[in-house]
mmCIF file of C-alpha atoms in Angstrom:
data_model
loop_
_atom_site.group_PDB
_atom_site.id
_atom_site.type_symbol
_atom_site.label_atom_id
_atom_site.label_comp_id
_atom_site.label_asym_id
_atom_site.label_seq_id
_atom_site.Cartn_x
_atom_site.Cartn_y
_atom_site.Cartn_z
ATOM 1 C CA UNK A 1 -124.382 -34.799 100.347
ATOM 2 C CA UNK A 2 -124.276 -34.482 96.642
ATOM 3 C CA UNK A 3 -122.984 -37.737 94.957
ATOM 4 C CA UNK A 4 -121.870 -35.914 92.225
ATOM 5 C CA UNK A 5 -123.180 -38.861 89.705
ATOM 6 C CA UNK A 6 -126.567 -36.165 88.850
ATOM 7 C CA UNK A 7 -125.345 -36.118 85.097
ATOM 8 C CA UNK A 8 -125.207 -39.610 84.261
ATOM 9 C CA UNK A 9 -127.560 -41.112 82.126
ATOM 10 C CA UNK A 10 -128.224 -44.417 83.074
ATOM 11 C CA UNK A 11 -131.133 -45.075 85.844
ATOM 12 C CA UNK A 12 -129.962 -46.579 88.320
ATOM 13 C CA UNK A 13 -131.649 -48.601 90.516
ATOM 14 C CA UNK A 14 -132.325 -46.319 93.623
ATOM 15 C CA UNK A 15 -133.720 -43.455 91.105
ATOM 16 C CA UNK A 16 -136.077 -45.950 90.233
ATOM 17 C CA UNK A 17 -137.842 -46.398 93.779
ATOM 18 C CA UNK A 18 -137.256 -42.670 94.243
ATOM 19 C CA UNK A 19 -139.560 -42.308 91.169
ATOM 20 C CA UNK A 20 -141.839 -44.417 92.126
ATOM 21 C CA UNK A 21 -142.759 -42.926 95.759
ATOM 22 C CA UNK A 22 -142.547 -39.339 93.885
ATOM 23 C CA UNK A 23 -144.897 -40.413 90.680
ATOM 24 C CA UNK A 24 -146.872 -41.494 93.656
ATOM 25 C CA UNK A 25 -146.907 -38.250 95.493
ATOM 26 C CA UNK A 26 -147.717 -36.255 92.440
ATOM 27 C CA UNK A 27 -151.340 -38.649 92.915
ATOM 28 C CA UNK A 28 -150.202 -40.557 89.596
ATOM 29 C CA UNK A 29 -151.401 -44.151 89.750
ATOM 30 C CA UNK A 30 -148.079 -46.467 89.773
ATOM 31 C CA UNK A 31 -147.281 -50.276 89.330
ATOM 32 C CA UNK A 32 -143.925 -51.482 90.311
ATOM 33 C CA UNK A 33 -141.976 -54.476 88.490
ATOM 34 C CA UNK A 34 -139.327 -56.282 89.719
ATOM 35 C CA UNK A 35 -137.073 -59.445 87.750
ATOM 36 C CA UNK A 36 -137.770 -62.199 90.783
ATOM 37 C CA UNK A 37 -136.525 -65.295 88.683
ATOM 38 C CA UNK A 38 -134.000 -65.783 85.225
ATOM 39 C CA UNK A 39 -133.133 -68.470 83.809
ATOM 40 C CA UNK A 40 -130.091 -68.929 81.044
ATOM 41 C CA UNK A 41 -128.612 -65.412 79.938
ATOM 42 C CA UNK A 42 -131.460 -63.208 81.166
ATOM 43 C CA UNK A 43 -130.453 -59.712 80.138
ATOM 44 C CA UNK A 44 -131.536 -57.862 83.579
ATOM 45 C CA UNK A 45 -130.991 -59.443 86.722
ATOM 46 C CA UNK A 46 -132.781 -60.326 89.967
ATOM 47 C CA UNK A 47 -134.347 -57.412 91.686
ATOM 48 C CA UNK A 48 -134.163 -54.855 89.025
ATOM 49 C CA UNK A 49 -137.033 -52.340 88.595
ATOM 50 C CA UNK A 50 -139.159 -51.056 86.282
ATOM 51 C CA UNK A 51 -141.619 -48.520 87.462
ATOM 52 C CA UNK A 52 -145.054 -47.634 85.220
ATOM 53 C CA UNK A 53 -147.875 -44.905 85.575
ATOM 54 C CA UNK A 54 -151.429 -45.043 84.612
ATOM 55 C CA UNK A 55 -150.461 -43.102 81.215
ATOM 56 C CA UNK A 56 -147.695 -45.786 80.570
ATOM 57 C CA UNK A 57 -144.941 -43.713 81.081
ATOM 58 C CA UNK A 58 -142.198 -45.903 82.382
ATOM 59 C CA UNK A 59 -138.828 -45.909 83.972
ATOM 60 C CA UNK A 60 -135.662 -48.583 84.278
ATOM 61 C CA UNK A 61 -135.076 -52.044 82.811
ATOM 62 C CA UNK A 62 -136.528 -55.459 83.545
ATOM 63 C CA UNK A 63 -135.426 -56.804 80.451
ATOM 64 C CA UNK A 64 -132.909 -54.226 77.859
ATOM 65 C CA UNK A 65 -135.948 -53.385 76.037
ATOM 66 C CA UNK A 66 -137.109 -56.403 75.052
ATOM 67 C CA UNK A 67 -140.050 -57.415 77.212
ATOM 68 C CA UNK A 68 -140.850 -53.670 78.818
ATOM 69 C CA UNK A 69 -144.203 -53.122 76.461
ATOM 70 C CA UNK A 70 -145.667 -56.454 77.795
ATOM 71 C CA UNK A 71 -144.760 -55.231 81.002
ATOM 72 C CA UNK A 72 -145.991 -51.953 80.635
ATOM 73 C CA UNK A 73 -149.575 -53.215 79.197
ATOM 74 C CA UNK A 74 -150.098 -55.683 82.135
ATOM 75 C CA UNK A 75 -148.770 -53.027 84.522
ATOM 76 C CA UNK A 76 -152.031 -50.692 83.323
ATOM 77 C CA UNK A 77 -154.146 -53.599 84.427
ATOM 78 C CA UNK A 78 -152.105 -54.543 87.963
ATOM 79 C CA UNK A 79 -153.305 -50.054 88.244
ATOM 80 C CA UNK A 80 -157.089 -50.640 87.547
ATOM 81 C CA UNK A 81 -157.840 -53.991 89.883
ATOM 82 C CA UNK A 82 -154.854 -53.568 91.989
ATOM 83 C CA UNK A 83 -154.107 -57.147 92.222
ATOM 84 C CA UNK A 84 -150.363 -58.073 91.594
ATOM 85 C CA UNK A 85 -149.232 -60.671 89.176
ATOM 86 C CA UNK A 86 -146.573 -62.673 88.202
ATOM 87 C CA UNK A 87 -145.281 -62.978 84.413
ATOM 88 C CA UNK A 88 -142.910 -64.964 82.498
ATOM 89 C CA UNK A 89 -141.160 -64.511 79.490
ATOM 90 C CA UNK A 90 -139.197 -66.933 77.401
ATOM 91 C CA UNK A 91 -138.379 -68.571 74.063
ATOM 92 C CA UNK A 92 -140.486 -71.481 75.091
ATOM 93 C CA UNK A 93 -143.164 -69.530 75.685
ATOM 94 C CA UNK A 94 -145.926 -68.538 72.745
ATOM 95 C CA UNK A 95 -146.203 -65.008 73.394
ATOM 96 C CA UNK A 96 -142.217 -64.861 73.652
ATOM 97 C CA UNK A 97 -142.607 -64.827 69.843
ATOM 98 C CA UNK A 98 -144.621 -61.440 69.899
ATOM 99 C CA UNK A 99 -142.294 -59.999 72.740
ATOM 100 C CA UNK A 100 -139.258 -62.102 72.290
ATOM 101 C CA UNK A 101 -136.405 -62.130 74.428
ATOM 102 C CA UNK A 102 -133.089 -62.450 71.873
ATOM 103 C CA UNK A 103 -130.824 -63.821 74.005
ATOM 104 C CA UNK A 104 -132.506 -66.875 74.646
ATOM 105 C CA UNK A 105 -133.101 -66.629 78.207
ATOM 106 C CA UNK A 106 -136.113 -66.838 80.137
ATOM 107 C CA UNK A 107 -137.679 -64.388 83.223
ATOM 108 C CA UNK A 108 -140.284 -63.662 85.587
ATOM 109 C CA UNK A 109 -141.586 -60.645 86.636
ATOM 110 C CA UNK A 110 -143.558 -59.568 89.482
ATOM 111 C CA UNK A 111 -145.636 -56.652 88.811
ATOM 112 C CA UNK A 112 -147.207 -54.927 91.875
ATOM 113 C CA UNK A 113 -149.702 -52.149 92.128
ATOM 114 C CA UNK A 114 -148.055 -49.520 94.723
ATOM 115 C CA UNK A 115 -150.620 -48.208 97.383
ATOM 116 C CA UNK B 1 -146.775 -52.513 97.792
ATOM 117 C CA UNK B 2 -147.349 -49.735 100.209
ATOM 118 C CA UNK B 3 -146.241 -46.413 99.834
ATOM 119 C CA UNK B 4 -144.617 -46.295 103.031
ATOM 120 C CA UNK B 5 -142.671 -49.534 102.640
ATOM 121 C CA UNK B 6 -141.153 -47.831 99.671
ATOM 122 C CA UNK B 7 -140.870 -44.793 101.485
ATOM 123 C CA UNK B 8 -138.875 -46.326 104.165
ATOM 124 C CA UNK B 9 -136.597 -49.139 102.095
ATOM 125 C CA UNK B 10 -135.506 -45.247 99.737
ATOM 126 C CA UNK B 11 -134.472 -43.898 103.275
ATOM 127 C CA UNK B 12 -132.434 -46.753 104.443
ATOM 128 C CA UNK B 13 -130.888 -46.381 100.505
ATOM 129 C CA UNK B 14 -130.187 -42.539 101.340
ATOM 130 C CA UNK B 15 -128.628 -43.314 104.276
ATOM 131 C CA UNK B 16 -126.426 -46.342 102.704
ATOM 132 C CA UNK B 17 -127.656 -49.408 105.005
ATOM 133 C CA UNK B 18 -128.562 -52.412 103.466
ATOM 134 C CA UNK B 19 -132.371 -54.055 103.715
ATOM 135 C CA UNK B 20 -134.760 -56.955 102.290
ATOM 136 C CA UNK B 21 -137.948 -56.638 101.280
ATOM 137 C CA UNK B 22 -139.739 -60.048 101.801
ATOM 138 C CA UNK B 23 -142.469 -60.423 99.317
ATOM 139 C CA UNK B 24 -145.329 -63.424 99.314
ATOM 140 C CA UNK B 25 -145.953 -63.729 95.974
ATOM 141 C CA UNK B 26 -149.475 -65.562 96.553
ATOM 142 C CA UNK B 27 -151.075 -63.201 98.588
ATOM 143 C CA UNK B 28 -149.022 -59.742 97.771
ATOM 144 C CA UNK B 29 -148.153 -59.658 101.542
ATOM 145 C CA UNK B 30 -144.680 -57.756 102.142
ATOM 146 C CA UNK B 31 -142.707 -56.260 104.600
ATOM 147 C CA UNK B 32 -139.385 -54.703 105.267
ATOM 148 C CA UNK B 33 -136.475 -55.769 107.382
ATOM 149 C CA UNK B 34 -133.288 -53.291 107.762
ATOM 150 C CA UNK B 35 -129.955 -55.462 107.849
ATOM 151 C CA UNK B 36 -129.865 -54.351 112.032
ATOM 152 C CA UNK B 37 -133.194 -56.402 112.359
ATOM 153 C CA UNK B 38 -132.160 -59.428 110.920
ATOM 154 C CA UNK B 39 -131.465 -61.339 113.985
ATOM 155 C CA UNK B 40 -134.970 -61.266 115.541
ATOM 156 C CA UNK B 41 -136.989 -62.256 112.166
ATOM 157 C CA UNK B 42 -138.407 -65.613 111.796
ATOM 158 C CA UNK B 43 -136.343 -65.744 108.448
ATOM 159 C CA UNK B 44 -133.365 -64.738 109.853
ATOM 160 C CA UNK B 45 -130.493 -67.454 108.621
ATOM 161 C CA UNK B 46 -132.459 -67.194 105.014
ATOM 162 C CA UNK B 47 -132.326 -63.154 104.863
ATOM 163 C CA UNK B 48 -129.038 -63.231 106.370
ATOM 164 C CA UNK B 49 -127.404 -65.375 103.513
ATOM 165 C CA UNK B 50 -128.890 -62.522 100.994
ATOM 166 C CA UNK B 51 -127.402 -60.316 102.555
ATOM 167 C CA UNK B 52 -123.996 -61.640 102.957
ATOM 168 C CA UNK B 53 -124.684 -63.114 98.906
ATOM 169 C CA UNK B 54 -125.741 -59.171 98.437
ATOM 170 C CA UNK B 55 -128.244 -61.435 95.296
ATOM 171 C CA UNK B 56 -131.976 -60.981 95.755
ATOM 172 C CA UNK B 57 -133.833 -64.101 94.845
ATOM 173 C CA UNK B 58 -137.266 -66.715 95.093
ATOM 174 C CA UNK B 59 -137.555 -69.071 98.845
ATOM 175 C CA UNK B 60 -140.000 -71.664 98.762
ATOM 176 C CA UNK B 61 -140.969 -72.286 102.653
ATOM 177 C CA UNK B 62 -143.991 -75.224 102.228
ATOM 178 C CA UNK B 63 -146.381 -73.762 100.022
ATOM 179 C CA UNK B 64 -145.294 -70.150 99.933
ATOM 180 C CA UNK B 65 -143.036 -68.378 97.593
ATOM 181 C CA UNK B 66 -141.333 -65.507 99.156
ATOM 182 C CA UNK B 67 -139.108 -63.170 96.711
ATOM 183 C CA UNK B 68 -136.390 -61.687 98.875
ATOM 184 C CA UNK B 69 -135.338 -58.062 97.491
ATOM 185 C CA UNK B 70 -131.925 -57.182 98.861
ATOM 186 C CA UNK B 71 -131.221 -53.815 98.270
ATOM 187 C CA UNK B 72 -127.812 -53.066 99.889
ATOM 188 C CA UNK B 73 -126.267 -49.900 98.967
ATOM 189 C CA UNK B 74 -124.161 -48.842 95.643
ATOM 190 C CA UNK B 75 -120.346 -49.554 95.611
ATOM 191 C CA UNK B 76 -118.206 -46.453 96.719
ATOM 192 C CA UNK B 77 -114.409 -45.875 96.226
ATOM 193 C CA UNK B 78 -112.952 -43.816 98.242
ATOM 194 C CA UNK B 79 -109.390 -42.521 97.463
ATOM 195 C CA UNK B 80 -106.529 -40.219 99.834
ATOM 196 C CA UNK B 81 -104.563 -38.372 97.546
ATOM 197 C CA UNK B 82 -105.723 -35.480 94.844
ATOM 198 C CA UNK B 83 -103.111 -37.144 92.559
ATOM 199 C CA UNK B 84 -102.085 -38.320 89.082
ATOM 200 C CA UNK B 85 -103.523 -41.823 89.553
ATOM 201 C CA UNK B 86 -106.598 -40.574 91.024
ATOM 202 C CA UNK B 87 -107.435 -38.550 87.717
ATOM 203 C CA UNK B 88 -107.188 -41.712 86.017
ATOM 204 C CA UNK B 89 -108.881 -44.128 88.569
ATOM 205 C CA UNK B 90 -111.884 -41.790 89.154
ATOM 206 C CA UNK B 91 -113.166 -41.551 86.008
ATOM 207 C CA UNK B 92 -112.941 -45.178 85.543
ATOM 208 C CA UNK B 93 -113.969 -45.877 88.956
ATOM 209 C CA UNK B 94 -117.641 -43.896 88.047
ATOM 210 C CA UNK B 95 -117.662 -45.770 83.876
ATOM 211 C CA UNK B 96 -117.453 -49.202 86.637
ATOM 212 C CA UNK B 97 -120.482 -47.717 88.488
ATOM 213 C CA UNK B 98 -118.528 -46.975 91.628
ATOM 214 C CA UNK B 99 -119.775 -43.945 93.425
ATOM 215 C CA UNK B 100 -116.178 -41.730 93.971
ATOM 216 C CA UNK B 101 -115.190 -39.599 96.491
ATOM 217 C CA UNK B 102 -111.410 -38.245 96.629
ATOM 218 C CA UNK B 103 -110.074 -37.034 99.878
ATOM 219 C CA UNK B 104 -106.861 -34.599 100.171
ATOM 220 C CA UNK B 105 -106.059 -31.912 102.751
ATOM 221 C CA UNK B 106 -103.896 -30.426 100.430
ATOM 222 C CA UNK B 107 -105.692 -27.741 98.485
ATOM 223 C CA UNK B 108 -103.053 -27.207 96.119
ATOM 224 C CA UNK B 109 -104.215 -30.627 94.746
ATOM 225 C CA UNK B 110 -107.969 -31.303 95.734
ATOM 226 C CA UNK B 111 -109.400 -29.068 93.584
ATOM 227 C CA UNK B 112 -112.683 -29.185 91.179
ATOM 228 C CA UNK B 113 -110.095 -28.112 88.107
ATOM 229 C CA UNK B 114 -107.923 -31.255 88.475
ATOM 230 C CA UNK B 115 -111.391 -33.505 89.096
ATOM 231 C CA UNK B 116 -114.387 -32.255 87.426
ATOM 232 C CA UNK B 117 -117.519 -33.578 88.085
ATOM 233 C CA UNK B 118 -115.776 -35.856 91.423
ATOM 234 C CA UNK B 119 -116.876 -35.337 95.126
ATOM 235 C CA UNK B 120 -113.527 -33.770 96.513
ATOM 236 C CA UNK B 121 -113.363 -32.626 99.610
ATOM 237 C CA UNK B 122 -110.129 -30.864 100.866
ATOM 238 C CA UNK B 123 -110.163 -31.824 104.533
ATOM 239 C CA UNK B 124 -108.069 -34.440 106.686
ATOM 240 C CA UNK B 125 -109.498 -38.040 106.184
ATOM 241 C CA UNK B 126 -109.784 -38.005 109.712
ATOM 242 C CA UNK B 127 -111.951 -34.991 109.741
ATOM 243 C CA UNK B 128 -113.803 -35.784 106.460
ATOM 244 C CA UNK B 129 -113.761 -40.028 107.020
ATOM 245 C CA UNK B 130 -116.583 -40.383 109.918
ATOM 246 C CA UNK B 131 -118.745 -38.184 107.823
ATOM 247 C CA UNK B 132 -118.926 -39.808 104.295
ATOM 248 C CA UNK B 133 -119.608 -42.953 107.321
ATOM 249 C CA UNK B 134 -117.474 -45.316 104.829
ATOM 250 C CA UNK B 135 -118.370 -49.112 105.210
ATOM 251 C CA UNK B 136 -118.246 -52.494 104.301
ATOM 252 C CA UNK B 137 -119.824 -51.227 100.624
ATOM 253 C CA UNK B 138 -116.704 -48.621 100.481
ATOM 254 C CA UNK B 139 -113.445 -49.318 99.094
ATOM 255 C CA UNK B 140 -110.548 -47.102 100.040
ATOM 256 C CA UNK B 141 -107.585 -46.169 98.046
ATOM 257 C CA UNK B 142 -104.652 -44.759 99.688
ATOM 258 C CA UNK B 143 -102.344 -42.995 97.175
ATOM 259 C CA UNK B 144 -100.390 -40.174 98.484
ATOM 260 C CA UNK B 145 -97.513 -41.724 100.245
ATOM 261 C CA UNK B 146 -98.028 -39.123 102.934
ATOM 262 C CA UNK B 147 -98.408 -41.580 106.222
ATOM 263 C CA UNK B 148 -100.234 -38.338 107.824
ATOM 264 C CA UNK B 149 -102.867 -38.502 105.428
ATOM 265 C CA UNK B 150 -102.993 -42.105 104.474
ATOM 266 C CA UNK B 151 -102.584 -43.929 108.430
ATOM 267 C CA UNK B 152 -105.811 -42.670 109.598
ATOM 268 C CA UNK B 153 -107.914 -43.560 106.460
ATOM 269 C CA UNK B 154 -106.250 -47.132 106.434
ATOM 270 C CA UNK B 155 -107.127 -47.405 110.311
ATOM 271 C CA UNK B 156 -110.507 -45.958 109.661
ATOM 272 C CA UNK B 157 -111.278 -48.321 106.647
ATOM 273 C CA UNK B 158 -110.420 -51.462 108.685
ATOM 274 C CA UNK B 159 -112.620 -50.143 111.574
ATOM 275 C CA UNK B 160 -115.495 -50.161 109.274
ATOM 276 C CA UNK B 161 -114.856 -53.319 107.387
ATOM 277 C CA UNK B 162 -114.619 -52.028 103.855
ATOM 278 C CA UNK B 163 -114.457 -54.323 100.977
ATOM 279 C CA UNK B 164 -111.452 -53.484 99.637
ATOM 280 C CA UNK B 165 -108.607 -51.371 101.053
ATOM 281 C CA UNK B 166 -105.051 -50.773 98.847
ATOM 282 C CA UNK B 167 -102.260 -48.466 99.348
ATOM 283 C CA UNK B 168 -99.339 -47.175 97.111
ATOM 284 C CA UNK B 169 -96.079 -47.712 97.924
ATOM 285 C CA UNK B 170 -93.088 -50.211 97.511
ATOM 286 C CA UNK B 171 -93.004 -53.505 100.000
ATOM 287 C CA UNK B 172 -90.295 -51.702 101.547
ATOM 288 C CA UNK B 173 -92.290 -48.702 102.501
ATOM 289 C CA UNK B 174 -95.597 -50.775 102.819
ATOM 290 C CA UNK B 175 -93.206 -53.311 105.320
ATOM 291 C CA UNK B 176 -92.367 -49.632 107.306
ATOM 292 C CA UNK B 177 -96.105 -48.141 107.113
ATOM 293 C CA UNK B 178 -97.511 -52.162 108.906
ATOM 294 C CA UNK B 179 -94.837 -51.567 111.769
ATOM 295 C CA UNK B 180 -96.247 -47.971 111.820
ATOM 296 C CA UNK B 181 -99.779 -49.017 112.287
ATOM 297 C CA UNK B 182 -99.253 -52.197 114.437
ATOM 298 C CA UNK B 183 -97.512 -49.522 116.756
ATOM 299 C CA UNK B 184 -100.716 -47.808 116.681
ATOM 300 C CA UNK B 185 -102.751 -50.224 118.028
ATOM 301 C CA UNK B 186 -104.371 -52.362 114.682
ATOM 302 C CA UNK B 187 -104.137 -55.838 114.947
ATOM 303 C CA UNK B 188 -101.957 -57.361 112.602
ATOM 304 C CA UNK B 189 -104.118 -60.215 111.244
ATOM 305 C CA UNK B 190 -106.104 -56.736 110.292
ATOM 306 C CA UNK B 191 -103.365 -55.318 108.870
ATOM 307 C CA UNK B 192 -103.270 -58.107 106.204
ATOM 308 C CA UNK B 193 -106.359 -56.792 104.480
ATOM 309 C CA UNK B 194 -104.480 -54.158 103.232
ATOM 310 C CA UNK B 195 -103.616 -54.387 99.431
ATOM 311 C CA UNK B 196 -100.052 -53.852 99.115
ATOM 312 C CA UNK B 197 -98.566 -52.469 96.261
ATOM 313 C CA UNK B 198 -101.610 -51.618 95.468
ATOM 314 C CA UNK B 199 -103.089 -53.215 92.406
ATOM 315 C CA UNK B 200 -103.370 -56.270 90.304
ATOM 316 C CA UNK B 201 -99.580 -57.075 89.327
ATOM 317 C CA UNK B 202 -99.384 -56.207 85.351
ATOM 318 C CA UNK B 203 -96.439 -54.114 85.215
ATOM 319 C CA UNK B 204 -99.056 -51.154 84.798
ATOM 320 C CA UNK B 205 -96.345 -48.041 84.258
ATOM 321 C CA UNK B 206 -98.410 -44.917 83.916
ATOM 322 C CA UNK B 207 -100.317 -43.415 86.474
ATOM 323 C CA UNK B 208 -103.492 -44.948 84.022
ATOM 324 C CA UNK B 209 -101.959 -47.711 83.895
ATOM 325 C CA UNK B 210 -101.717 -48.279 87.499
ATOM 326 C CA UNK B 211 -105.372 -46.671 87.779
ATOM 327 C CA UNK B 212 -106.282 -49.675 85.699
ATOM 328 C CA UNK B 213 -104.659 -52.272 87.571
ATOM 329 C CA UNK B 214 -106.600 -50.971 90.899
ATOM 330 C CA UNK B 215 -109.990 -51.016 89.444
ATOM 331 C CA UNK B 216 -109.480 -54.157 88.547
ATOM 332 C CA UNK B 217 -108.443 -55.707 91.651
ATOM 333 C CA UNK B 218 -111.114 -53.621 93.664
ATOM 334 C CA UNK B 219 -113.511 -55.592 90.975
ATOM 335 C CA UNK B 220 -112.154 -58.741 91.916
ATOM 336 C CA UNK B 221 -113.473 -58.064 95.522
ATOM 337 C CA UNK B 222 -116.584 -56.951 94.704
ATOM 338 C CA UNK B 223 -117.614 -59.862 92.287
ATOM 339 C CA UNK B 224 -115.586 -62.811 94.193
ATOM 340 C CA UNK B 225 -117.574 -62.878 97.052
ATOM 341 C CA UNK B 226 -116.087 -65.358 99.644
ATOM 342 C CA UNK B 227 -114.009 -61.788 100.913
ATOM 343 C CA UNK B 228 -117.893 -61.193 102.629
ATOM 344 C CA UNK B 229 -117.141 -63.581 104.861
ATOM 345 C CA UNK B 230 -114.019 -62.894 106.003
ATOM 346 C CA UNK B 231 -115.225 -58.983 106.692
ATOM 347 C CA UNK B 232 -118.177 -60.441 108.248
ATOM 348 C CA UNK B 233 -116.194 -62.691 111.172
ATOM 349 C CA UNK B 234 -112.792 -59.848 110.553
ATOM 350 C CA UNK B 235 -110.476 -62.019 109.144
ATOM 351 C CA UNK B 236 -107.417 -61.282 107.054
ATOM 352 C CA UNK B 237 -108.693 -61.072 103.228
#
C-alpha cells in the first residue's frame, strides 16, 4: 500500500535500512552506523542510522551533521577489514575539537561492516 | 551485520510489527528477535521492557555489552470522516511525523481534491479497517458524528489496542454513543479509553483549532508512556 509520505524530504529511519540492503544488492560495499549511547543533549538519538558506501556516499543522521565525516572516514575502514568498531564523540574528547559536537553532548557510535 | 538480518528486520518494518536486534558489541555477534518471539529468548524480561519503553539502548550482562535496537513501527493516525477537521489535522498529523490515513464511505467527501497528497480510501471502516491491520502503533480519530461509520472503527480500534483513540461529539452524544457500544458487546472499562470530546480542552473553535488540540493530545500518548502499559494488560487509559 502506498503510504503516501514518497515526497517528503526527510530520511526516515526505515529508508535508511532499505538503502542499506539495496546499496548492498547493487554489490556496493556498505558499513552501517547506529547512535548506541548519548550522553547530555546528544542531537540524534539511540538507534538512529547512518548508512555509508565504499565511495563515501552516505545516508541519514547519527549526529545533525556534526560528527557524520568522522563517521564516514572510519566507516571506509570498518569496509576494507570488516571488523566493526565502536566510536565516541564528545567535548571532552581531543578529536571532538576537530569534529565537534556544538551542543555539548557526548555519543557513541557503532559502526558495522554489513555482509 | 548480515545481509539477511537486515533483510528480514526491513520486512517485519513493511509489514508494521515491532523487533530487536541484539547486538554484542565485543565480538559483532547479532541476531534478530520479532516482538512474537520474545517469550522464548533467554533475554526475554530485558527485550520485553524495550519494547514496551519502544527506546533502544546498551545491557551490560557480566562482561558483555549487548546494544538492543528496537525498531517498532512509525506512528499512524487514522481518522473516520473526510471532513473539515481532518483537512486541518492531516497535514499536521504528517509535519508531527504521523503516517495518515483518512477513512470515509462517503465519496462526496473522501476525495484526493479535498486531501492531496493523504491516503484516502472511500470504503466503510469496517471494510477498509482489517486491511490497513491498525494496531497498538495506530491512533484513530473518529470525526464524523455518523455512529454507522464511527461504531465500528471505535470497536475495531479497541480490539487492536491502539494508542490513542478520540471521537467528536458533545458528552451528551458521547454519554449516548458508550450506551450504544456497551449494547454491542465492548466492555465498559474498554470503553473508557475512548477520548471524549475529543481533544486537549483549550477552547480550540475552528475546525484548525480543534485539529490542533487533537494532535496534541494524541502526542501526549505517544511521548507519556505509562498508557503502554495499560494497552499491554487492557486497562482503561
Amino acid at each position: 500500500m502506498a503510504s503516501g509520505l514518497a515526497g517528503m524530504s526527510t530520511a526516515r529511519e526505515d529508508d535508511v535500512l532499505e538503502a542499506a540492503a539495496r546499496w548492498r544488492h547493487e554489490g556496493r560495499g556498505v558499513a552501517l552506523a547506529t547512535v548506541v549511547e548519548t550522553w547530555g543533549s546528544a542531537p540524534r538519538p539511540v538507534g538512529s542510522h547512518l548508512v555509508i558506501d565504499e565511495a563515501g556516499s552516505f545516508l541519514g543522521s547519527v549526529s545533525g551533521g556534526c560528527v557524520e565525516g568522522a563517521v564516514v572516514a572510519e566507516a571506509a575502514e570498518v569496509i576494507a577489514d570488516g571488523a566493526p568498531r565502536l566510536l565516541e564523540f564528545g567535548v571532552a574528547d581531543a578529536t571532538a575539537w576537530q569534529v565537534g559536537l556544538s551542543c555539548g553532548g557526548r555519543i557513541a557510535v557503532y559502526v558495522e561492516k554489513l555482509n | 551485520m548480515d545481509l539477511a538480518v537486515l533483510e528480514e528486520l526491513n520486512a517485519e518494518r513493511a509489514a508494521r510489527r515491532a523487533v530487536v536486534v541484539v547486538t554484542e558489541l565485543g565480538s559483532g555477534r547479532q541476531r534478530l528477535v520479532k516482538a512474537a518471539d520474545i517469550a522464548a529468548d533467554p533475554l526475554a524480561e530485558q527485550l520485553a521492557e524495550a519494547l514496551r519503553t519502544a527506546k533502544s539502548g546498551l545491557l551490560t550482562l557480566g562482561n558483555e555489552r549487548l546494544f538492543l535496537a528496537v525498531e517498532v513501527p512509525p506512528p499512524r493516525l487514522v481518522i473516520t470522516g473526510a471532513v473539515h477537521i481532518a483537512q486541518a489535522l492531516a497535514p499536521m498529523a504528517r509535519l508531527a511525523g504521523l503516517d495518515v490515513a483518512i477513512v470515509d464511505p462517503r465519496t462526496a467527501f473522501a476525495t484526493p481534491e479535498r486531501f492531496p497528497d493523504v491516503e484516502v480510501h472511500a470504503e466503510w471502516p469496517d471494510v477498509v479497517l482489517p486491511r490497513l491491520s491498525i494496531d497498538a502503533y495506530t491512533a484513530l480519530a473518529a470525526l464524523t458524528h455518523d455512529p454507522k461509520i464511527d461504531d465500528p472503527a471505535l470497536i475495531e480500534a479497541l480490539a487492536r489496542g491502539c494508542f490513542y483513540i478520540g471521537a467528536l461529539g458533545s458528552r451528551r452524544t458521547h454519554a449516548t454513543r458508550l450506551d450504544r457500544l456497551a449494547e454491542k458487546g465492548v466492555p465498559r472499562e474498554a470503553l473508557a479509553r475512548i477520548h471524549a470530546p475529543i481533544g486537549l480542552d483549550i477552547g480550540a473553535a475552528s475546525p484548525a483549532e480543534i485539529a490542533v488540540s487533537i494532535i496534541a493530545e494524541i502526542v501526549g500518548e505517544l511521548r507519556r508512556r505509562p498508557a503502554a502499559d495499560k494497552r499491554a494488560s487492557g486497562q482503561a487509559a
